[in-house]
Coordinates of C-alpha atoms in Angstrom, one line a residue:
X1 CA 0.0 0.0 0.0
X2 CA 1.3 3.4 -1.1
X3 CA 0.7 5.4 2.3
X4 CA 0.7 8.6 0.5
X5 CA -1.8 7.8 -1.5
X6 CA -4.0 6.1 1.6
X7 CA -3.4 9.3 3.6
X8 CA -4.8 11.6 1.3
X9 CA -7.8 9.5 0.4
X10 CA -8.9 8.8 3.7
X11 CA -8.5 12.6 4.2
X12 CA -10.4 13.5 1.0
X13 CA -13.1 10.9 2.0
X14 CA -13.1 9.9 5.3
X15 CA -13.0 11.7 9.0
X16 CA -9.3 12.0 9.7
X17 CA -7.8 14.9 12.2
X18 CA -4.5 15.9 11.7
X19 CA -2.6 17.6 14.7
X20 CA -1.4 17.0 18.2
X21 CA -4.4 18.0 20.4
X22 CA -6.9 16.8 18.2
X23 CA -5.3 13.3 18.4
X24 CA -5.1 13.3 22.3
X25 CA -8.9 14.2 22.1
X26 CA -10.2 12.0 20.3
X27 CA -8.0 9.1 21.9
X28 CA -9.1 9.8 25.2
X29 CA -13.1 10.1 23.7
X30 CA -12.7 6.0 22.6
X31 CA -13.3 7.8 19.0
X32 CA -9.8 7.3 17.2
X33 CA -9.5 3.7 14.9
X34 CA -5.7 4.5 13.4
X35 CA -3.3 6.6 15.1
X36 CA -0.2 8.0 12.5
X37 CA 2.8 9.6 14.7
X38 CA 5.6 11.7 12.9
X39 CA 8.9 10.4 14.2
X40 CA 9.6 13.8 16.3
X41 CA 6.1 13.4 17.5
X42 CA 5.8 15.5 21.2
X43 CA 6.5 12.6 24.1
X44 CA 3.3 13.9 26.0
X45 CA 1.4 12.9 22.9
X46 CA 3.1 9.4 21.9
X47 CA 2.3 8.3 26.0
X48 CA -1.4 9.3 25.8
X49 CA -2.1 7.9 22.8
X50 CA 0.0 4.0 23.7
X51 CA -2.3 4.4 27.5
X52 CA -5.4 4.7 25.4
X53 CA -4.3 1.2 23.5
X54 CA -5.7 2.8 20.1
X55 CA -3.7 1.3 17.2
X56 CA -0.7 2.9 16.5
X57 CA 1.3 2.8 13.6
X58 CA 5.1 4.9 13.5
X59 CA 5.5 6.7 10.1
X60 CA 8.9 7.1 8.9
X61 CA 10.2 10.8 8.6
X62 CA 9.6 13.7 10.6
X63 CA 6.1 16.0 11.4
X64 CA 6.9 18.2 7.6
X65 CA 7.5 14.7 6.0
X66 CA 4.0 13.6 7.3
X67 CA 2.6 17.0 6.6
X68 CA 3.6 16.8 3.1
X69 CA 2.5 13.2 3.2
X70 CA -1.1 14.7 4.0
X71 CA -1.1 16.6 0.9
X72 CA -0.5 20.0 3.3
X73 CA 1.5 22.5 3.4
X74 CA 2.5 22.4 7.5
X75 CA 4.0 20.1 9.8
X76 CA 1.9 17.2 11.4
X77 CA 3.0 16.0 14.1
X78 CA -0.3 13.3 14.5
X79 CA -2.7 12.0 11.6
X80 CA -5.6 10.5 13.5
X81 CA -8.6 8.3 11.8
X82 CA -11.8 8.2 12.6
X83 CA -13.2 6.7 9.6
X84 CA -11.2 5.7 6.7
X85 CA -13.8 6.5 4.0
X86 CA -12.9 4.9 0.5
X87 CA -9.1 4.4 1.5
X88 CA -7.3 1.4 2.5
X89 CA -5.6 3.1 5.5
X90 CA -7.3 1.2 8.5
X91 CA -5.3 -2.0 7.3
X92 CA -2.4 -0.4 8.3
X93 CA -0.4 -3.0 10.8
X94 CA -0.1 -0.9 14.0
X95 CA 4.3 -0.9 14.9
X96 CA 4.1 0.1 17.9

């Protein structure tokens, strides 16, 4: 699977939130299917989300290599999915 291509479909038709807080919310609300951390992810973040036992899966590069993997023009530090719309990114193998 070409996670590029995955990201920015489940963001073009799915529910996916991109950012730090927005991932700690919606981890703690039981709401979050897929959790994508940046390498230099925040510590605070990476605990919360491995306590709330969502699935996690480590992308390879830092929060502006995920950014631009998201199609945007920003660093992101956390992609998290709610609902994976027509993409194939919720058969992701959480590694970690």
């Amino acid at each position: 699977m070409d996670l590029n291509k995955a990201l920015r479909k489940a963001i073009a038709t799915g529910e996916v939130n991109l950012g730090a807080n927005q991932c700690c919310e919606a981890v703690t609300s039981d709401g979050a299917r897929l959790v994508i951390l940046a390498n230099n992810c925040p510590a605070g973040v990476r605990e919360a989300v491995l306590e709330a036992e969502t699935d996690v899966y480590q992308f390879d590069g830092t929060n502006s290599d995920l950014g631009a993997a998201c199609g945007k023009p920003f660093p992101v530090s956390a992609v998290t999915v709610l609902e994976g719309g027509s993409s194939e990114i919720l058969r992701l193998k959480p590694n970690l």
